[in-house]
């Protein structure tokens, strides 16, 4: 992310001697997700972040594909994913392609005795239910209902939950998550026509420096395998950092909807983008105000992307039988639109309370075994009811 941040204590000049009170050197680390070619941060560790003391045997956590190819509208009952105590066990990839994984999770317990690192993917963790804190070496970020937590790949983290009732919708992205380019000035500021701005971005705070030695396990995901790597020092031992690559939070409730006299196309809801998909936020808003406007969306042929909608709260005006946590998938190749009767019904309505997250992927998504287990049968024929 392009906006410069600084927290804790850092030396005046980068790559120079920076000493602890006892005279020994802090250990500088450059953290980036695109080599030396894009945004980065410089972190100052109490100990070198390289002190591996033991490696566990890896565990295969790759998604089990149930349908490699398909061309049907699908509907999944997301809240049928069963809660599980452990965070990593609770994460169930339901739809995947070579660019991203769509994951549902209902973790009950905080991560206390290990840390997690996704070495393959940036993660966008949408908080549907629950609250707590995201802990990283950058500091902590408090989260609650409606937050997108954006964690760059390689960033070690823990999630601490306030209660056992948590529902997460997670997008793992092999490419960096970015703000939409058209909202950025040539030097990276979010411009006036953007639906959110820098004030809405919550960055790490309350940096705690853990000067601790012991056995700290970082469960690291890489190419579908989970590696338990033990380090001799606490990963959150940073005394200070600065730069432009760091985890942050953005609340869907801070997304300012863009509306018009007639129906606005889905890109007005765009919130994040990568080279391979976009993430959009559908939030409560006033409907179109042309005297003959039709608030329901027109039918459209999304020939070049799969459209995934994750329903969060409120009535969703273009669909019947919507439940909280439901996913609908409208694959590229067959047109879709409002269910019968809902176009006429939408006329005259002045506002919507709908809240949903959309992910449009440019490559087709595949269904995993977990998706089949929570599928609503017959959705493809629901326009014929
Ligand atoms: Fe659509």
Coordinates of C-alpha atoms and ligand atoms in Angstrom, one line a residue:
X1 CA 0.0 0.0 0.0
X2 CA 1.4 3.4 -1.0
X3 CA 1.0 5.5 2.1
X4 CA 4.0 6.1 4.3
X5 CA 3.7 5.1 8.0
X6 CA 6.1 5.1 10.9
X7 CA 5.7 3.6 14.4
X8 CA 8.1 3.1 17.3
X9 CA 11.8 4.1 17.2
X10 CA 13.9 4.0 14.0
X11 CA 17.3 5.4 13.1
X12 CA 17.7 8.7 11.3
X13 CA 19.3 7.0 8.2
X14 CA 18.3 3.7 6.8
X15 CA 20.9 0.9 6.7
X16 CA 23.0 2.6 9.4
X17 CA 24.1 1.5 12.9
X18 CA 21.1 1.5 15.2
X19 CA 22.0 0.3 18.7
X20 CA 20.1 -1.0 21.7
X21 CA 20.7 0.5 25.2
X22 CA 23.3 -2.3 25.8
X23 CA 25.3 -1.2 22.7
X24 CA 24.5 -4.2 20.5
X25 CA 22.9 -3.6 17.1
X26 CA 19.2 -3.9 16.3
X27 CA 18.6 -6.2 13.3
X28 CA 17.2 -4.4 10.2
X29 CA 14.8 -6.3 7.9
X30 CA 13.4 -5.0 4.6
X31 CA 9.9 -6.4 4.1
X32 CA 8.2 -6.3 0.7
X33 CA 6.0 -8.5 -1.4
X34 CA 7.4 -7.6 -4.8
X35 CA 11.1 -7.9 -4.3
X36 CA 12.9 -4.5 -4.5
X37 CA 10.6 -3.3 -7.2
X38 CA 7.7 -1.8 -5.2
X39 CA 6.5 -0.7 -1.8
X40 CA 8.5 -1.9 1.2
X41 CA 9.0 -1.3 4.9
X42 CA 12.1 -1.4 7.1
X43 CA 11.7 -3.1 10.4
X44 CA 14.1 -3.1 13.3
X45 CA 14.1 -6.3 15.3
X46 CA 15.6 -6.9 18.7
X47 CA 17.0 -10.2 17.3
X48 CA 17.7 -11.3 13.7
X49 CA 14.4 -12.8 12.3
X50 CA 16.4 -15.8 11.0
X51 CA 17.0 -17.9 14.1
X52 CA 15.4 -21.2 13.1
X53 CA 15.8 -23.9 15.8
X54 CA 13.6 -26.7 14.4
X55 CA 11.4 -27.7 11.5
X56 CA 8.3 -29.9 11.8
X57 CA 7.2 -32.2 9.0
X58 CA 4.9 -30.3 6.5
X59 CA 1.2 -31.0 6.4
X60 CA -0.8 -30.9 3.1
X61 CA -3.5 -28.3 3.4
X62 CA -4.2 -27.9 -0.3
X63 CA -7.9 -27.6 -1.3
X64 CA -9.5 -30.8 -2.5
X65 CA -11.1 -29.9 -5.9
X66 CA -14.6 -31.5 -6.4
X67 CA -15.5 -29.9 -9.7
X68 CA -12.6 -28.8 -12.0
X69 CA -14.9 -27.5 -14.8
X70 CA -18.5 -26.4 -14.6
X71 CA -21.0 -23.9 -16.1
X72 CA -23.9 -23.5 -13.7
X73 CA -25.1 -20.8 -11.3
X74 CA -24.3 -22.0 -7.8
X75 CA -25.4 -21.1 -4.3
X76 CA -23.6 -22.0 -1.1
X77 CA -24.9 -21.8 2.5
X78 CA -21.8 -20.2 4.1
X79 CA -23.0 -20.4 7.7
X80 CA -23.2 -24.2 7.4
X81 CA -19.4 -24.3 7.7
X82 CA -19.0 -25.7 11.2
X83 CA -17.2 -23.7 13.9
X84 CA -13.9 -25.2 14.9
X85 CA -11.7 -24.3 17.8
X86 CA -8.4 -23.8 15.9
X87 CA -8.1 -20.9 13.5
X88 CA -6.2 -22.8 10.8
X89 CA -8.4 -25.9 11.1
X90 CA -11.4 -23.7 10.8
X91 CA -10.4 -22.2 7.4
X92 CA -12.3 -24.0 4.6
X93 CA -11.4 -23.1 1.0
X94 CA -14.7 -23.4 -1.0
X95 CA -13.8 -21.8 -4.4
X96 CA -10.3 -21.6 -5.8
X97 CA -8.4 -20.9 -9.0
X98 CA -4.7 -20.3 -9.7
X99 CA -5.0 -16.7 -8.6
X100 CA -7.1 -16.8 -5.4
X101 CA -8.8 -18.9 -2.8
X102 CA -12.2 -18.1 -1.3
X103 CA -12.2 -19.3 2.3
X104 CA -14.9 -19.5 4.9
X105 CA -14.0 -19.8 8.6
X106 CA -15.8 -19.9 12.0
X107 CA -12.9 -20.1 14.5
X108 CA -13.7 -20.2 18.2
X109 CA -10.3 -19.8 19.8
X110 CA -7.7 -17.1 19.6
X111 CA -4.2 -18.1 18.3
X112 CA -2.2 -18.3 21.5
X113 CA 0.5 -21.0 21.0
X114 CA 1.5 -20.3 17.4
X115 CA 1.8 -17.7 14.7
X116 CA 0.7 -17.9 11.1
X117 CA 2.3 -16.7 7.9
X118 CA 0.8 -17.1 4.4
X119 CA 3.9 -17.1 2.2
X120 CA 1.8 -17.5 -1.0
X121 CA -1.0 -14.9 -0.7
X122 CA -2.0 -11.6 0.5
X123 CA -5.1 -12.1 2.7
X124 CA -8.3 -10.0 2.9
X125 CA -10.1 -11.2 6.0
X126 CA -13.7 -9.8 6.1
X127 CA -15.2 -9.9 9.6
X128 CA -18.8 -10.9 9.3
X129 CA -19.2 -11.8 13.0
X130 CA -16.8 -11.3 15.9
X131 CA -14.3 -8.8 17.1
X132 CA -10.8 -8.8 18.5
X133 CA -7.3 -7.8 17.6
X134 CA -4.9 -8.6 14.7
X135 CA -1.4 -8.9 16.2
X136 CA 1.7 -8.4 14.0
X137 CA 5.3 -7.3 14.4
X138 CA 4.0 -3.9 13.1
X139 CA 1.7 -3.5 16.0
X140 CA -2.0 -4.3 16.6
X141 CA -5.2 -3.5 14.8
X142 CA -8.5 -3.8 16.6
X143 CA -11.2 -5.3 14.4
X144 CA -15.0 -5.7 14.5
X145 CA -18.0 -6.5 12.3
X146 CA -17.6 -5.1 8.8
X147 CA -13.8 -4.8 8.8
X148 CA -11.6 -5.9 5.9
X149 CA -8.2 -6.8 7.4
X150 CA -5.6 -6.7 4.6
X151 CA -2.5 -8.7 5.4
X152 CA 0.4 -8.7 2.9
X153 CA 1.8 -12.1 2.1
X154 CA 4.7 -13.0 4.3
X155 CA 3.4 -11.0 7.3
X156 CA 3.4 -13.1 10.4
X157 CA 0.2 -12.7 12.5
X158 CA -2.1 -13.9 15.2
X159 CA -5.8 -13.3 15.6
X160 CA -7.2 -12.8 19.1
X161 CA -11.0 -13.0 19.3
X162 CA -13.1 -11.5 22.0
X163 CA -15.6 -14.3 22.0
X164 CA -16.1 -17.8 20.4
X165 CA -18.6 -16.6 17.9
X166 CA -16.7 -15.6 14.8
X167 CA -17.5 -15.7 11.1
X168 CA -14.9 -14.8 8.5
X169 CA -14.9 -14.5 4.7
X170 CA -11.3 -14.7 3.5
X171 CA -9.8 -14.0 0.1
X172 CA -6.3 -15.3 -0.4
X173 CA -4.6 -13.5 -3.4
X174 CA -1.4 -14.6 -5.0
X175 CA -1.0 -11.1 -6.4
X176 CA -0.8 -8.0 -4.2
X177 CA -4.1 -6.4 -3.1
X178 CA -4.2 -2.8 -4.2
X179 CA -6.5 0.2 -4.0
X180 CA -8.2 0.7 -7.4
X181 CA -5.8 2.5 -9.7
X182 CA -8.4 4.9 -11.0
X183 CA -8.9 6.3 -7.5
X184 CA -5.1 7.1 -7.0
X185 CA -3.3 10.2 -8.0
X186 CA -0.1 9.8 -9.9
X187 CA 1.8 9.9 -6.6
X188 CA -0.6 7.5 -4.8
X189 CA -3.0 9.7 -2.9
X190 CA -6.7 8.6 -2.9
X191 CA -8.4 11.2 -4.9
X192 CA -11.7 13.1 -4.3
X193 CA -13.8 10.8 -6.3
X194 CA -12.7 7.7 -4.4
X195 CA -15.4 6.1 -2.2
X196 CA -12.9 6.1 0.7
X197 CA -9.7 8.0 1.7
X198 CA -6.7 7.7 3.9
X199 CA -8.6 8.7 7.0
X200 CA -10.6 5.5 6.6
X201 CA -7.5 3.3 6.6
X202 CA -6.6 2.0 10.0
X203 CA -2.9 1.2 10.4
X204 CA -1.1 -0.8 13.2
X205 CA -0.8 0.9 16.6
X206 CA 0.3 0.1 20.1
X207 CA 3.6 -1.5 19.1
X208 CA 4.7 -4.0 21.7
X209 CA 8.3 -5.1 21.6
X210 CA 8.6 -8.7 22.8
X211 CA 12.2 -9.2 23.8
X212 CA 11.8 -12.9 24.4
X213 CA 13.8 -16.1 23.7
X214 CA 12.2 -19.5 23.6
X215 CA 10.4 -21.7 21.1
X216 CA 8.1 -19.8 18.8
X217 CA 6.4 -21.8 16.1
X218 CA 5.4 -20.0 12.9
X219 CA 3.0 -22.1 10.8
X220 CA 3.9 -21.1 7.3
X221 CA 1.7 -21.9 4.3
X222 CA 3.6 -22.3 1.0
X223 CA 2.2 -24.0 -2.2
X224 CA -0.5 -25.9 -0.3
X225 CA 1.7 -27.2 2.4
X226 CA 1.9 -26.0 6.0
X227 CA 5.3 -25.9 7.5
X228 CA 5.9 -25.6 11.3
X229 CA 9.0 -23.6 11.6
X230 CA 10.3 -23.0 15.1
X231 CA 12.3 -19.8 15.9
X232 CA 14.4 -19.1 19.0
X233 CA 13.1 -15.5 19.3
X234 CA 9.7 -13.9 19.5
X235 CA 8.6 -12.8 16.0
X236 CA 7.0 -9.6 17.4
X237 CA 10.3 -8.1 18.7
X238 CA 10.3 -5.0 16.5
X239 CA 11.3 -1.7 18.2
X240 CA 10.2 0.4 15.2
X241 CA 9.4 0.4 11.5
X242 CA 8.5 2.7 8.7
X243 CA 7.5 2.3 5.0
X244 CA 4.6 1.6 2.8
X245 CA 4.1 -2.2 3.1
X246 CA 2.1 -3.2 6.2
X247 CA -1.2 -4.7 7.3
X248 CA -4.2 -2.4 7.6
X249 CA -8.0 -2.4 8.2
X250 CA -10.8 -0.8 6.3
X251 CA -14.4 -1.0 7.4
X252 CA -17.1 -1.7 4.8
X253 CA -19.2 0.8 6.9
X254 CA -16.8 3.5 5.8
X255 CA -17.3 2.8 2.1
X256 CA -19.2 5.8 0.7
X257 CA -21.6 4.6 -2.0
X258 CA -21.6 6.2 -5.4
X259 CA -25.2 6.7 -6.7
X260 CA -26.9 8.3 -9.7
X261 CA -30.1 9.1 -11.5
X262 CA -30.0 5.7 -13.2
X263 CA -28.5 2.3 -12.2
X264 CA -24.8 2.5 -11.6
X265 CA -22.6 -0.4 -12.9
X266 CA -20.8 -2.7 -10.4
X267 CA -17.4 -0.9 -10.7
X268 CA -18.8 1.9 -8.5
X269 CA -18.7 -0.6 -5.7
X270 CA -15.1 -1.5 -6.3
X271 CA -13.0 -1.5 -3.1
X272 CA -9.7 -3.4 -3.9
X273 CA -8.1 -4.8 -7.0
X274 CA -5.4 -7.2 -8.1
X275 CA -4.2 -8.2 -11.6
X276 CA -6.6 -11.2 -11.3
X277 CA -9.8 -10.1 -9.5
X278 CA -11.6 -7.2 -7.9
X279 CA -13.3 -6.9 -4.5
X280 CA -16.5 -4.7 -4.3
X281 CA -18.6 -3.6 -1.4
X282 CA -22.4 -3.3 -1.7
X283 CA -23.5 -1.0 1.1
X284 CA -26.7 0.7 2.2
X285 CA -27.5 3.5 -0.2
X286 CA -30.2 5.6 -1.8
X287 CA -31.6 4.2 -5.0
X288 CA -31.5 5.8 -8.4
X289 CA -33.6 9.0 -8.6
X290 CA -34.6 9.4 -12.3
X291 CA -38.4 9.4 -12.2
X292 CA -38.5 6.3 -14.4
X293 CA -35.5 4.6 -12.9
X294 CA -35.3 0.8 -12.2
X295 CA -33.3 0.2 -9.0
X296 CA -32.8 -3.6 -9.8
X297 CA -29.8 -4.3 -11.9
X298 CA -30.2 -5.2 -15.6
X299 CA -29.4 -8.6 -16.8
X300 CA -25.7 -8.9 -17.8
X301 CA -23.4 -11.3 -19.6
X302 CA -20.3 -11.5 -17.5
X303 CA -18.4 -13.3 -20.2
X304 CA -14.9 -12.5 -18.9
X305 CA -15.3 -13.1 -15.2
X306 CA -16.9 -15.2 -12.5
X307 CA -19.1 -13.2 -10.2
X308 CA -19.1 -14.3 -6.6
X309 CA -21.4 -12.5 -4.1
X310 CA -21.1 -13.0 -0.3
X311 CA -24.2 -11.8 1.4
X312 CA -23.6 -10.1 4.8
X313 CA -26.7 -8.4 6.0
X314 CA -29.9 -6.7 5.0
X315 CA -32.3 -7.6 2.2
X316 CA -30.8 -8.2 -1.2
X317 CA -33.1 -6.8 -3.7
X318 CA -32.3 -8.8 -6.8
X319 CA -32.2 -12.3 -5.2
X320 CA -34.8 -14.5 -3.5
X321 CA -34.1 -16.8 -0.6
X322 CA -31.0 -15.0 0.5
X323 CA -29.5 -15.9 3.9
X324 CA -26.6 -14.4 5.9
X325 CA -23.3 -15.9 4.8
X326 CA -24.7 -17.2 1.5
X327 CA -22.5 -17.2 -1.5
X328 CA -23.8 -17.1 -5.0
X329 CA -21.5 -17.8 -8.0
X330 CA -22.5 -16.7 -11.4
X331 CA -19.9 -18.1 -13.7
X332 CA -18.6 -16.2 -16.8
X333 CA -20.3 -17.6 -19.9
X334 CA -24.0 -17.4 -19.0
X335 CA -25.9 -14.2 -18.4
X336 CA -27.7 -13.6 -15.0
X337 CA -30.0 -11.0 -13.6
X338 CA -32.7 -10.4 -11.0
X339 CA -35.1 -13.2 -10.1
X340 CA -38.5 -13.0 -11.7
X341 CA -40.8 -10.3 -10.4
X342 CA -38.0 -8.4 -8.6
X343 CA -37.4 -5.8 -11.3
X344 CA -41.1 -4.6 -11.1
X345 CA -41.0 -4.9 -7.3
X346 CA -37.9 -2.7 -7.1
X347 CA -39.6 0.3 -8.9
X348 CA -40.4 3.1 -6.5
X349 CA -38.1 1.9 -3.7
X350 CA -35.9 4.7 -2.5
X351 CA -33.2 2.9 -0.5
X352 CA -31.6 -0.4 0.2
X353 CA -30.0 -1.8 3.4
X354 CA -28.1 -4.5 1.6
X355 CA -24.6 -5.3 2.7
X356 CA -22.5 -7.7 0.6
X357 CA -19.0 -8.3 -0.7
X358 CA -18.4 -9.2 -4.3
X359 CA -15.4 -10.9 -5.8
X360 CA -15.1 -11.0 -9.6
X361 CA -12.4 -13.3 -10.8
X362 CA -11.0 -13.2 -14.3
X363 CA -10.3 -16.9 -14.3
X364 CA -13.0 -19.5 -13.5
X365 CA -13.4 -20.7 -10.0
X366 CA -13.4 -24.4 -9.1
X367 CA -15.6 -25.9 -6.4
X368 CA -13.9 -27.8 -3.5
X369 CA -15.4 -30.7 -1.6
X370 CA -16.4 -28.2 1.2
X371 CA -18.4 -26.2 -1.3
X372 CA -20.4 -29.3 -2.4
X373 CA -21.2 -30.1 1.2
X374 CA -22.9 -26.7 1.8
X375 CA -24.5 -26.2 -1.6
X376 CA -28.1 -25.2 -2.2
X377 CA -29.3 -27.6 -4.9
X378 CA -31.2 -26.4 -7.9
X379 CA -30.1 -22.8 -7.7
X380 CA -29.3 -22.8 -11.5
X381 CA -33.1 -23.2 -12.2
X382 CA -34.3 -20.7 -9.6
X383 CA -35.1 -18.1 -12.3
X384 CA -37.7 -20.6 -13.7
X385 CA -39.7 -20.8 -10.4
Ligands
LIG1 FE1 -23.8 -9.6 -11.7

